[in-house]
Amino acid sequence: MRRLPTALLTLCCCAAALVAEESRPRYLDPAVPLEERVEDILGRLTLEEKLGLVHADSKFSTAGVPRLGIPKMWMSDGPHGVREEISRDNWRPAGRTDDFATWLPVSIALAATWNPELGEAYGGVIAAEARARGKHLMLGPGVNIQRTPLNGRTFEYLGEDPWLAARMAVGVIRGMQAGDVAACVKHFALNNQEHARGTVNVEVDERPLRELYLAPFEAAVREAGVWSVMGAYNKFRGQHCCHHGYLLNTVLKGEWGFRGLVVSDWGGTHSTAEAARDGLDLEMGTRGSYSDYYLAEPFRRGIESGEFPVALLDDKVRRNLRVLLATRALDDRAPGALNTRAHQALARKVAEEGLVLLKNSGALLPLDLAQIRRIAVIGDNAVRLQAHGGQSSEIKAFHEVSPLAGLVAYTDGRADVNFSLGVLAPKYRRMEAFDVTGAAEHVALPDRKLDPAELLERAVAAARAADVAIVFAGLNHERHNDTESTDRLSLELPYGQPELIARVAAANPRTIVVLVAGSPVAMDPWLEKVPVVVQAWYAGMEGGHAIASMIFGDTNPSGRLPCTFPRRLEDTAPHATGLARHYPGEAGTVHYDEGLFVGYRWNDAKAVEPLFPFGFGLSYTTFELSGLEVAAGGDAGAVATVECEVTNTGSRAGAEVVQLYVEPVAPAVQRPVRELKAFAKVLVQPGERRTVRLALGARAFSYYSPERKAWVVDAGEYRIAVGRSSRDLPLRGSFHLTQPLETR
């Protein structure tokens, strides 16, 4: 057989390779720009295939296009980890054994760290576990502003302040999307209560809408480049938010330039015409067969009849394809990992930094284990496992270290730990009946073998016999606690816990109260009877270790409150009048008549003294702030730059959160007394002095003008207040703007 010359053979091989390369679709080439890949796919799709990309084909996926090798887009609930697998066509768990995940501390605990870098690491853990579980889109973070402390999902959100919520959300989103997993910021917008969430209509003026409730979403889009936004269940100005022309088309996609996809909350779609025209790109969770979804057969019929132009469908398809391609669903994607040592360490780190020391009379904490022989641990929350609760945010955790387990592990036989339940906190069984949103019916499981009076007396006796008593009080994820689909009924601790705390404190003056809860609770009258109160939130799978480490002084608490703790419910804006108009709504509508004055803004405007102010938190060391300097200009186009010194005047290393508030002097329009506009968390060694530098952009001085449809900065004087909370601001300066500014 005659052999071809080497040169000819090389030429033939090159030609074959060129033909193969030319025949390969451009959308399969990662080197091709994303928009070109999107258009290449779009041009190859049939009408049926396009429609399959804009509505669900299971509870948590879309159809994909097998003919073109385009996979299903798989989603999962968050925001504290990857939810267990749900059955394809109903809300029952799928019953798998490979769907465990790391349970991270809840979002409000993350916000209490005041550490955006930690937020980015948090997002990175979720991304790694989502990839390991084959997910492309994670439904989080949640950024709805805390308007009422009764909101059942307060624990899933980032507090009451839009600046803090935005900083933390941007960190989480960046961490998640750097790991090739799309974040989905939710719930857009004004989903500030769970009561009647699917039907209630919200009426709010444009300034509070923009300055409070939309601000974290705007940062998620413009700064973090979030790839997905979830609509809210509620209505706004009479229209359902999942297909709302003003919110989605005018603001989100128009003003903010959002190019990702808008997904409905599950069951949040109500109209084909509105879904088609008013900004919805992906319909999920609607009741009935998938072909009957509003963006399925009804949408097809509207297109074929000419009611809707094909361009509407094509825009939705492009947005879904962008997310698939951005998550490398068609390319090689890192495999991910589940529950690694690094993930566990991050969960513990967030828990430790999120713990807030609210009271420490007589420096009782940290405890010295060498001087303690008997510890009484009291309360249902010392042993109750919390990961698999809260409904959509529940996590099937690999393990969960309860507070009792953490204390037992830490003491390791060096002290006798005696546990007493103290109260009878009912547990509820989830029934097989679910509503369209996935909210489950529950029924109480009474335990007639336990006598509440006997439980109380046993706890008191245990406290009396101990050197120190630790009461784990608070809430849980049962109905009318911290959970999706219902709001709390009051600010009070349930299950007779106030009496338990008072009785235990009377029996043992060295009583520590650790609050396991995702929202503020009332503390009168027992607060004055105990020397120590710690806000532990729901601290994730390593929470028990984190709590023990803080109680015994291995870690120094550095958490700060991301929300005001009021003395009474009536001290909060929506409950001050007691009118249903303001909460939970009257004739189907809730009116935000308080406007801009929510949280600490309300307290400042009305001279209401909080129980614990926004930004508050104690440390085992002491800090001194000094040397405030305010200068015009600065890096990256800053309007002003503020510097101060932080000195650790105590004997332990610790982290201080330096908070900067801007106070307009003689404003031309109504404005809050002060607003958080910058902060920094700094670790300072004993005797060390560190300089903190904070930049203020134009937005720090601005307000939204509905008339000009722009953010406006008036010329004039602005006070700069720096300190440790919204009510502890020892450093004061001023900044004068000589001319007005307008910013986007």
XYZ file of C-alpha atoms in Angstrom:
744
model
C 0.000 0.000 0.000
C 1.340 3.341 -1.064
C 1.767 5.863 1.791
C 0.757 9.499 1.386
C 3.478 12.119 1.647
C 3.730 13.619 5.126
C 2.836 17.114 3.924
C -0.278 15.847 2.154
C -1.315 13.820 5.194
C -0.956 16.883 7.421
C -3.026 18.934 4.984
C -5.807 16.327 4.975
C -5.880 16.204 8.786
C -6.069 19.982 9.032
C -8.889 20.093 6.509
C -10.834 17.431 8.414
C -10.348 19.314 11.646
C -11.503 22.533 9.977
C -14.653 20.858 8.658
C -15.381 19.406 12.089
C -14.849 22.804 13.705
C -17.102 24.548 11.189
C -19.851 21.979 11.724
C -19.763 22.429 15.503
C -22.537 24.802 16.611
C -21.261 28.101 17.925
C -23.425 27.844 21.018
C -21.339 24.871 22.169
C -18.104 26.843 22.059
C -17.289 28.509 25.418
C -14.949 30.911 23.630
C -17.837 32.484 21.710
C -19.300 35.588 23.419
C -22.372 34.794 25.497
C -24.809 36.887 23.461
C -23.716 35.220 20.243
C -24.259 31.809 21.806
C -27.723 32.881 22.942
C -28.687 34.058 19.460
C -27.302 30.890 17.892
C -29.491 28.747 20.121
C -32.527 30.959 19.670
C -32.347 30.634 15.892
C -32.442 26.845 16.124
C -35.469 26.531 18.443
C -39.001 25.583 17.488
C -41.959 27.358 19.059
C -42.591 24.344 21.272
C -38.980 24.287 22.447
C -39.059 27.987 23.240
C -42.198 27.596 25.317
C -40.592 24.723 27.227
C -37.899 27.090 28.460
C -40.278 29.617 30.050
C -42.335 27.405 32.351
C -41.743 24.480 34.667
C -41.741 20.823 33.719
C -41.410 19.718 37.364
C -41.531 21.427 40.727
C -37.953 22.694 40.305
C -36.902 22.401 36.653
C -37.602 23.503 33.106
C -37.683 21.184 30.093
C -34.414 21.933 28.347
C -33.938 21.038 24.674
C -32.568 17.480 24.381
C -32.338 17.764 20.575
C -29.707 20.475 20.949
C -28.034 19.146 24.066
C -29.476 21.928 26.218
C -30.094 20.512 29.695
C -32.919 21.168 32.089
C -32.364 24.171 34.313
C -32.471 22.842 37.854
C -33.348 25.094 40.762
C -33.410 24.702 44.520
C -34.717 26.646 47.443
C -32.308 28.467 49.742
C -31.119 30.734 51.139
C -29.244 28.856 53.910
C -28.173 25.839 51.890
C -29.477 23.506 49.190
C -32.939 22.178 50.048
C -33.654 18.444 49.993
C -35.031 17.037 46.741
C -38.778 17.438 46.280
C -40.903 15.011 44.276
C -41.304 15.811 40.615
C -45.001 16.637 40.683
C -45.869 17.311 44.317
C -44.416 18.890 47.441
C -43.569 15.688 49.276
C -39.861 14.967 49.838
C -38.433 12.717 47.159
C -37.042 10.342 49.789
C -33.492 10.326 48.475
C -30.329 9.733 50.478
C -27.976 11.917 48.430
C -29.659 15.253 49.104
C -28.079 16.258 52.396
C -26.386 19.647 52.605
C -24.500 21.989 54.889
C -26.938 24.045 56.951
C -25.548 27.557 57.218
C -26.708 30.071 59.839
C -29.851 31.867 58.704
C -29.663 35.121 56.769
C -30.384 37.418 59.694
C -27.498 35.767 61.556
C -25.286 36.458 58.553
C -26.449 40.084 58.575
C -25.553 40.263 62.273
C -21.906 39.607 61.369
C -21.771 42.951 59.508
C -19.089 41.264 57.394
C -19.698 41.336 53.611
C -16.524 39.310 52.987
C -17.987 36.547 55.120
C -21.144 36.884 53.022
C -19.113 36.224 49.898
C -17.643 33.070 51.444
C -21.184 32.061 52.463
C -22.296 32.360 48.844
C -19.282 30.334 47.748
C -20.255 27.417 50.000
C -23.789 27.421 48.613
C -22.421 27.443 45.053
C -20.109 24.486 45.679
C -22.915 22.438 47.206
C -25.366 23.465 44.490
C -22.932 22.253 41.818
C -22.499 18.980 43.682
C -26.272 18.588 43.668
C -26.606 19.523 39.976
C -28.317 22.881 40.510
C -27.979 25.887 38.224
C -30.077 28.442 40.103
C -30.385 28.930 43.866
C -33.410 30.797 45.184
C -31.711 33.334 47.428
C -30.689 35.620 48.984
C -33.842 37.201 50.407
C -33.581 40.954 50.915
C -37.051 42.094 51.942
C -36.775 44.838 54.555
C -38.073 44.080 58.032
C -41.101 46.332 58.382
C -42.744 44.366 61.188
C -40.982 42.031 63.624
C -43.978 39.700 63.316
C -43.118 38.725 59.742
C -42.717 34.952 59.743
C -39.773 35.118 57.323
C -37.742 37.774 59.122
C -35.133 35.090 59.797
C -34.636 34.590 56.037
C -33.883 38.256 55.392
C -31.105 40.699 56.218
C -32.716 43.103 58.652
C -34.347 46.506 58.612
C -31.756 48.703 56.925
C -31.395 48.841 53.121
C -27.692 49.728 53.192
C -26.720 46.819 55.431
C -28.992 44.440 53.520
C -27.481 45.573 50.219
C -23.867 45.155 51.371
C -24.512 41.649 52.681
C -26.570 40.592 49.662
C -23.949 41.821 47.204
C -21.372 39.686 48.999
C -23.528 36.545 48.911
C -24.418 37.012 45.242
C -20.832 37.566 44.176
C -19.703 34.470 46.051
C -22.452 32.340 44.594
C -22.106 33.465 40.989
C -18.309 33.224 41.062
C -19.023 29.536 41.613
C -21.070 29.237 38.391
C -24.418 29.147 40.181
C -27.059 31.803 39.558
C -28.304 33.685 42.592
C -31.952 34.690 42.673
C -32.625 37.758 44.786
C -36.130 37.703 46.273
C -38.987 38.603 46.794
C -39.464 41.531 44.404
C -41.053 43.469 46.006
C -42.732 44.472 49.291
C -43.259 40.921 50.557
C -43.007 42.213 54.138
C -45.571 39.933 55.769
C -46.670 36.331 55.384
C -50.256 36.915 56.477
C -52.433 36.903 53.336
C -49.235 37.088 51.283
C -50.864 35.753 48.115
C -53.624 38.327 48.004
C -52.691 41.393 50.040
C -52.207 44.622 48.112
C -49.488 47.027 49.280
C -49.841 50.781 48.918
C -46.652 52.759 49.500
C -45.362 56.087 48.210
C -42.564 56.245 45.687
C -39.838 57.547 48.010
C -40.040 54.759 50.601
C -40.465 52.281 47.769
C -37.173 53.383 46.230
C -35.195 54.373 49.326
C -36.107 51.406 51.538
C -37.756 48.480 49.812
C -36.128 48.450 46.363
C -32.649 49.589 47.396
C -31.182 46.116 48.163
C -32.597 44.771 44.903
C -31.043 47.640 43.002
C -27.645 46.913 44.527
C -28.051 43.230 43.685
C -28.625 44.117 40.034
C -26.307 47.072 39.504
C -23.408 46.096 41.758
C -23.502 42.312 42.049
C -24.894 41.608 38.561
C -27.403 39.092 39.893
C -28.632 36.701 37.211
C -32.151 36.126 38.505
C -34.901 37.960 40.394
C -37.946 36.315 41.956
C -41.277 38.099 41.997
C -43.317 38.387 45.190
C -46.691 36.819 45.990
C -48.347 40.057 47.040
C -49.809 42.814 44.940
C -48.445 46.332 44.639
C -50.776 49.140 43.635
C -53.324 46.552 42.570
C -51.195 44.276 40.380
C -49.508 41.004 41.316
C -45.765 41.503 41.633
C -44.777 38.420 39.621
C -46.054 40.168 36.515
C -45.942 43.861 37.265
C -45.286 46.222 34.399
C -43.897 49.055 36.513
C -41.683 46.977 38.802
C -40.371 44.523 36.221
C -40.354 46.339 32.892
C -39.989 49.996 33.870
C -37.721 49.762 36.924
C -35.907 46.419 36.871
C -35.319 45.895 33.158
C -35.589 49.496 32.043
C -33.942 51.764 34.601
C -31.588 49.189 36.110
C -30.737 47.412 32.855
C -31.370 43.902 34.229
C -30.670 41.260 31.559
C -31.242 38.105 33.565
C -34.493 36.249 34.129
C -37.480 37.044 36.334
C -38.943 33.901 37.888
C -42.289 33.758 39.599
C -42.600 32.656 43.160
C -44.192 29.208 43.146
C -47.848 29.753 42.374
C -47.401 33.502 42.030
C -48.598 33.731 38.398
C -52.236 34.689 37.755
C -52.629 35.824 34.143
C -51.256 34.878 30.729
C -51.656 38.398 29.369
C -49.843 40.012 32.300
C -47.176 37.310 32.452
C -46.521 37.764 28.732
C -46.415 41.543 28.679
C -45.460 42.633 32.181
C -42.036 41.172 32.709
C -42.262 37.539 33.850
C -39.716 35.246 32.148
C -40.147 31.919 33.917
C -43.330 30.558 35.490
C -42.963 28.085 38.334
C -45.317 26.271 40.676
C -48.696 27.107 39.159
C -51.409 24.614 40.073
C -52.451 22.050 37.432
C -50.629 20.310 34.609
C -47.498 21.949 33.252
C -49.039 22.329 29.793
C -51.799 24.437 31.316
C -49.429 26.972 32.903
C -50.140 30.543 31.841
C -46.896 30.662 29.817
C -47.500 27.240 28.242
C -50.488 26.378 26.015
C -52.396 29.602 26.738
C -49.303 31.573 25.712
C -48.919 29.467 22.583
C -52.518 30.142 21.589
C -51.988 33.857 22.128
C -48.896 33.835 19.914
C -50.553 31.825 17.158
C -53.603 34.094 17.198
C -51.451 37.204 17.010
C -52.458 38.447 20.468
C -48.794 38.341 21.554
C -45.829 38.957 19.251
C -43.167 36.253 19.065
C -40.691 38.911 20.200
C -42.170 38.715 23.715
C -41.429 35.002 23.874
C -37.986 35.432 22.338
C -37.015 37.980 24.991
C -37.985 35.536 27.733
C -36.088 32.705 26.062
C -32.966 34.852 25.720
C -33.046 35.655 29.414
C -33.363 32.006 30.404
C -30.583 31.005 28.010
C -28.281 33.695 29.406
C -28.595 32.177 32.857
C -28.010 28.638 31.591
C -24.897 29.728 29.743
C -23.658 31.959 32.566
C -23.782 28.962 34.912
C -21.773 26.907 32.386
C -24.620 24.420 32.047
C -23.459 23.623 28.496
C -19.753 23.671 29.367
C -17.447 21.943 31.804
C -18.371 22.993 35.314
C -16.434 22.282 38.488
C -17.981 19.257 40.219
C -18.632 20.923 43.567
C -18.475 19.382 47.033
C -20.780 18.653 49.961
C -20.208 19.236 53.669
C -16.451 19.522 53.515
C -14.409 20.526 56.555
C -14.075 23.959 54.987
C -17.858 24.257 54.671
C -18.339 23.227 58.287
C -15.695 25.738 59.363
C -17.425 28.504 57.434
C -20.774 27.625 59.010
C -19.166 27.874 62.432
C -17.377 31.123 61.582
C -20.624 32.782 60.510
C -22.345 31.524 63.653
C -19.562 32.880 65.867
C -19.466 36.302 64.220
C -23.261 36.552 64.211
C -23.752 35.968 67.947
C -24.813 39.231 69.598
C -24.059 39.816 73.281
C -26.929 42.032 74.424
C -26.268 42.160 78.167
C -23.352 41.110 80.365
C -23.815 42.580 83.844
C -20.891 42.059 86.155
C -18.875 40.588 83.296
C -20.388 37.169 84.050
C -19.320 36.044 80.587
C -17.048 34.509 79.634
C -17.438 31.677 82.114
C -14.340 30.187 83.703
C -14.742 26.437 83.480
C -12.133 25.936 86.180
C -14.495 27.567 88.676
C -17.707 25.782 87.664
C -18.728 22.310 88.776
C -22.431 22.165 87.844
C -24.212 23.732 84.852
C -27.998 23.654 84.451
C -29.034 23.782 80.806
C -32.722 24.595 80.468
C -35.188 25.000 77.626
C -36.694 23.291 74.619
C -34.366 25.205 72.296
C -31.341 23.591 73.951
C -32.223 20.330 72.213
C -34.654 21.164 69.408
C -33.151 20.658 65.954
C -33.974 23.604 63.700
C -32.456 22.839 60.277
C -35.457 21.007 58.847
C -37.954 23.750 59.577
C -39.261 27.013 58.190
C -40.701 25.357 55.064
C -38.996 26.543 51.863
C -35.716 27.323 53.656
C -35.508 23.967 55.429
C -32.290 22.000 55.030
C -31.681 18.258 55.324
C -28.463 18.703 57.269
C -25.667 16.142 57.524
C -25.591 16.924 61.223
C -26.746 19.610 63.606
C -24.937 20.426 66.829
C -27.600 21.506 69.300
C -26.727 24.018 72.028
C -26.783 21.233 74.646
C -24.534 19.023 72.534
C -22.122 21.918 72.021
C -21.881 22.582 75.762
C -21.430 18.900 76.589
C -18.689 18.576 73.974
C -16.918 21.696 75.201
C -17.003 20.827 78.913
C -15.949 17.251 78.102
C -16.536 15.957 81.627
C -14.902 18.915 83.360
C -18.296 19.980 84.729
C -21.587 18.234 85.340
C -24.162 19.347 82.757
C -27.773 18.772 83.808
C -30.535 19.310 81.258
C -34.138 20.220 82.036
C -36.814 20.901 79.418
C -38.568 23.605 81.446
C -41.490 24.225 79.076
C -43.777 22.221 76.858
C -43.282 23.603 73.358
C -45.679 21.773 71.020
C -44.297 20.086 67.954
C -46.308 19.961 64.791
C -46.460 17.230 62.218
C -46.444 18.240 58.581
C -49.414 16.700 56.812
C -49.581 15.512 53.222
C -51.762 18.473 52.211
C -49.898 21.407 50.662
C -51.213 24.592 49.163
C -50.090 25.840 45.775
C -47.113 27.666 47.303
C -45.794 24.530 48.971
C -46.934 25.629 52.424
C -47.888 22.547 54.395
C -50.846 21.914 56.624
C -49.812 21.187 60.203
C -51.454 19.533 63.143
C -50.310 19.759 66.764
C -49.013 16.657 68.459
C -49.969 17.023 72.126
C -47.872 15.068 74.606
C -50.119 14.278 77.548
C -47.307 12.506 79.360
C -45.607 15.803 80.187
C -47.007 18.171 82.804
C -46.016 21.829 82.188
C -46.119 22.669 85.895
C -43.851 19.730 86.719
C -41.440 20.688 83.929
C -41.178 24.198 85.352
C -40.497 22.993 88.884
C -37.832 20.580 87.690
C -36.078 23.391 85.834
C -36.158 25.639 88.886
C -34.734 22.857 91.054
C -31.956 22.203 88.519
C -31.078 25.912 88.446
C -31.000 26.135 92.240
C -28.539 23.245 92.451
C -26.193 24.598 89.762
C -23.311 27.074 89.788
C -24.716 28.657 86.649
C -27.968 28.267 84.709
C -28.217 28.688 80.942
C -31.761 29.059 79.583
C -32.151 28.510 75.855
C -35.352 30.403 75.137
C -36.824 31.960 72.001
C -38.849 30.784 69.025
C -38.774 27.884 66.590
C -39.992 27.100 63.084
C -43.476 25.928 64.028
C -46.653 27.660 62.929
C -46.868 31.331 64.032
C -43.181 31.371 64.895
C -40.291 31.928 62.469
C -41.700 30.224 59.399
C -42.986 30.747 55.911
C -46.747 31.144 55.351
C -47.711 32.508 58.801
C -46.767 35.562 60.836
C -46.173 35.638 64.561
C -49.169 36.577 66.685
C -47.285 38.747 69.190
C -43.837 39.918 70.242
C -43.938 37.801 73.410
C -42.006 34.602 73.964
C -44.430 31.664 73.618
C -44.944 28.519 75.724
C -44.676 30.242 79.108
C -41.002 31.059 78.655
C -41.135 34.479 80.393
C -42.260 32.754 83.599
C -39.595 30.074 83.150
C -36.834 32.682 82.856
C -38.100 34.682 85.839
C -38.378 31.580 88.042
C -34.946 30.271 87.052
C -33.346 33.688 87.640
C -34.939 33.851 91.083
C -33.463 30.435 91.890
C -30.011 31.240 90.499
C -28.756 34.833 90.090
C -26.084 33.559 87.678
C -28.625 32.937 84.900
C -27.677 33.310 81.245
C -30.446 33.603 78.629
C -29.573 32.561 75.090
C -32.270 33.475 72.580
C -32.621 31.068 69.674
C -34.860 33.087 67.368
C -34.805 34.733 63.965
C -36.638 37.918 64.908
C -36.923 40.320 67.864
C -38.776 39.246 71.001
C -40.094 41.176 73.983
C -37.965 40.862 77.134
C -39.920 42.755 79.769
C -40.156 42.045 82.647
C -37.531 39.300 82.855
C -34.652 41.262 81.286
C -33.866 43.092 84.531
C -33.732 39.803 86.425
C -30.929 38.163 84.449
C -27.313 39.327 84.087
C -26.661 37.959 80.592
C -28.613 37.838 77.327
C -27.212 36.490 74.062
C -28.982 36.604 70.692
C -27.956 33.386 68.928
C -30.448 33.364 66.005
C -30.624 29.971 64.235
C -26.924 29.340 64.113
C -26.573 26.554 61.555
C -25.232 23.047 61.824
C -22.225 24.085 63.941
C -24.227 26.463 66.113
C -23.860 24.507 69.342
C -20.081 24.613 69.086
C -20.136 28.339 68.294
C -22.342 29.150 71.282
C -20.196 27.115 73.676
C -17.023 28.704 72.328
C -18.419 32.178 72.998
C -19.831 31.374 76.441
C -16.468 30.073 77.643
C -14.439 32.807 75.986
C -12.603 31.030 73.182
C -14.251 33.513 70.822
C -15.056 37.137 71.523
C -18.586 38.156 70.430
C -18.592 40.667 67.588
C -22.140 40.453 66.217
C -24.290 43.569 65.986
C -28.061 43.770 65.643
C -29.298 44.124 62.036
C -32.683 45.196 63.384
C -34.071 47.184 66.287
C -35.356 45.227 69.278
C -38.420 47.185 70.492
C -39.722 47.210 74.048
C -43.288 46.749 72.838
C -44.887 45.919 69.525
C -46.574 49.340 69.662
C -43.130 50.931 69.453
C -42.790 49.813 65.814
C -44.110 51.777 62.865
C -46.807 49.443 61.465
C -48.222 48.672 64.923
C -48.076 52.128 66.523
C -51.659 53.040 65.611
C -53.150 49.603 66.199
C -55.080 50.021 62.942
C -55.600 47.064 60.612
C -54.967 49.525 57.790
C -51.265 49.436 58.710
C -51.053 45.734 59.586
C -52.171 43.181 58.548
C -54.360 45.070 56.105
C -57.919 46.295 55.723
C -60.222 45.232 52.902
C -57.318 43.397 51.302
C -54.894 46.347 51.317
C -52.114 47.299 53.698
C -50.994 50.931 53.718
C -47.393 51.864 54.521
C -48.426 55.254 55.897
C -45.231 55.452 57.977
C -43.374 56.105 54.735
C -39.630 56.339 55.252
C -39.800 55.727 58.981
C -39.183 52.035 59.564
C -36.971 50.478 62.239
C -34.501 52.876 63.812
C -35.717 55.629 61.503
C -39.092 55.423 63.281
C -37.482 55.433 66.731
C -35.410 58.496 65.892
C -38.295 60.425 64.322
C -40.724 59.653 67.164
C -38.203 59.726 70.052
C -39.039 56.129 70.950
C -36.457 54.400 73.142
C -35.696 50.887 71.875
C -34.947 47.905 74.059
C -31.749 47.405 72.053
C -30.940 49.739 69.145
C -30.028 48.856 65.598
C -26.313 48.116 65.344
C -25.936 47.291 69.047
C -23.717 44.551 70.437
C -21.257 44.088 73.299
C -17.757 42.599 73.393
C -15.486 41.030 75.999
C -13.101 43.915 75.407
C -13.579 47.684 75.157
C -12.990 50.091 72.282
C -12.425 53.809 71.966
C -13.237 55.784 68.824
C -11.352 59.017 68.199
C -9.836 61.361 65.630
C -12.738 61.850 63.242
C -11.732 63.554 59.994
C -14.031 64.363 57.081
C -12.595 65.361 53.709
C -14.056 66.057 50.299
C -13.422 63.591 47.498
C -11.536 60.344 47.690
C -11.005 57.106 45.833
C -13.315 55.794 43.111
C -15.248 59.025 42.742
C -16.195 59.364 46.407
C -17.948 62.602 47.346
C -16.460 62.487 50.836
C -14.025 60.347 52.816
C -14.254 59.807 56.558
C -11.470 58.532 58.783
C -11.317 57.693 62.476
C -9.171 55.718 64.918
C -10.271 52.566 66.740
C -8.310 51.626 69.851
C -8.724 48.387 71.771
C -8.549 49.582 75.388
C -9.187 46.149 76.874
C -7.158 43.005 77.448
C -8.520 40.781 74.679
C -8.432 40.871 70.893
C -11.806 41.787 69.475
C -13.633 43.112 66.432
C -15.441 46.429 66.433
C -18.047 47.473 63.874
C -17.580 51.153 63.057
C -20.885 52.558 61.812
C -21.305 55.813 59.922
C -24.643 57.633 59.738
C -25.452 60.676 57.613
C -27.761 63.358 59.059
C -29.004 66.069 56.676
C -29.263 69.500 58.287
C -32.360 71.526 57.334
C -33.342 69.230 54.427
C -35.579 70.570 51.691
C -37.816 67.487 51.882
C -38.798 65.206 54.742
C -35.949 62.839 55.565
C -34.991 60.453 58.387
C -32.966 61.925 61.235
C -30.037 59.693 60.292
C -29.301 56.804 57.975
C -26.553 54.195 57.914
C -24.362 54.845 54.887
C -21.070 53.041 55.606
C -19.549 50.591 58.062
C -16.422 48.531 58.591
C -15.635 45.581 60.827
C -12.071 45.648 62.125
C -10.139 43.209 64.311
C -8.026 45.067 66.877
C -5.452 43.579 69.237
C -5.193 44.729 72.892
C -3.626 48.192 72.998
C -3.631 48.454 69.193
C -4.936 51.498 67.328
C -6.232 51.119 63.783
C -7.345 53.665 61.225
C -10.702 53.100 59.579
C -11.381 54.797 56.256
C -14.926 55.009 54.890
C -15.903 56.402 51.489
C -19.235 58.104 50.854
C -20.591 58.273 47.325
C -23.318 60.590 46.105
C -26.018 58.085 47.107
C -25.008 58.481 50.754
C -26.430 62.021 50.696
C -29.299 61.506 48.279
C -33.040 60.981 48.279
C -35.319 59.861 45.476
C -37.315 62.569 43.725
C -40.541 61.187 42.201
C -41.007 64.424 40.266
C -37.583 64.227 38.629
C -37.494 60.413 38.605
C -33.931 60.612 39.834
C -31.765 60.449 42.930
C -31.069 63.990 44.093
C -28.426 65.427 46.405
C -29.238 68.883 47.703
C -26.501 71.376 48.448
C -26.085 72.131 52.124
C -24.710 70.769 55.367
C -24.682 67.116 56.375
C -23.625 65.889 59.794
C -21.442 62.802 59.900
C -22.022 60.646 62.988
C -19.767 57.676 63.733
C -20.130 55.132 66.486
C -21.174 51.667 67.649
C -24.944 51.732 67.037
C -27.688 54.044 65.831
C -27.951 55.358 69.427
C -24.235 55.428 70.348
C -22.490 57.911 68.069
C -19.671 59.648 69.968
C -17.859 61.081 66.930
C -19.453 64.028 65.160
C -18.365 65.974 62.133
C -19.906 67.766 59.192
C -19.640 67.965 55.448
C -20.824 70.803 53.238
C -21.910 70.308 49.650
C -21.616 73.553 47.728
C -23.740 72.476 44.773
C -26.540 69.981 44.168
C -25.873 66.628 42.513
C -27.996 64.195 40.568
C -27.081 60.524 40.513
C -28.540 57.422 39.039
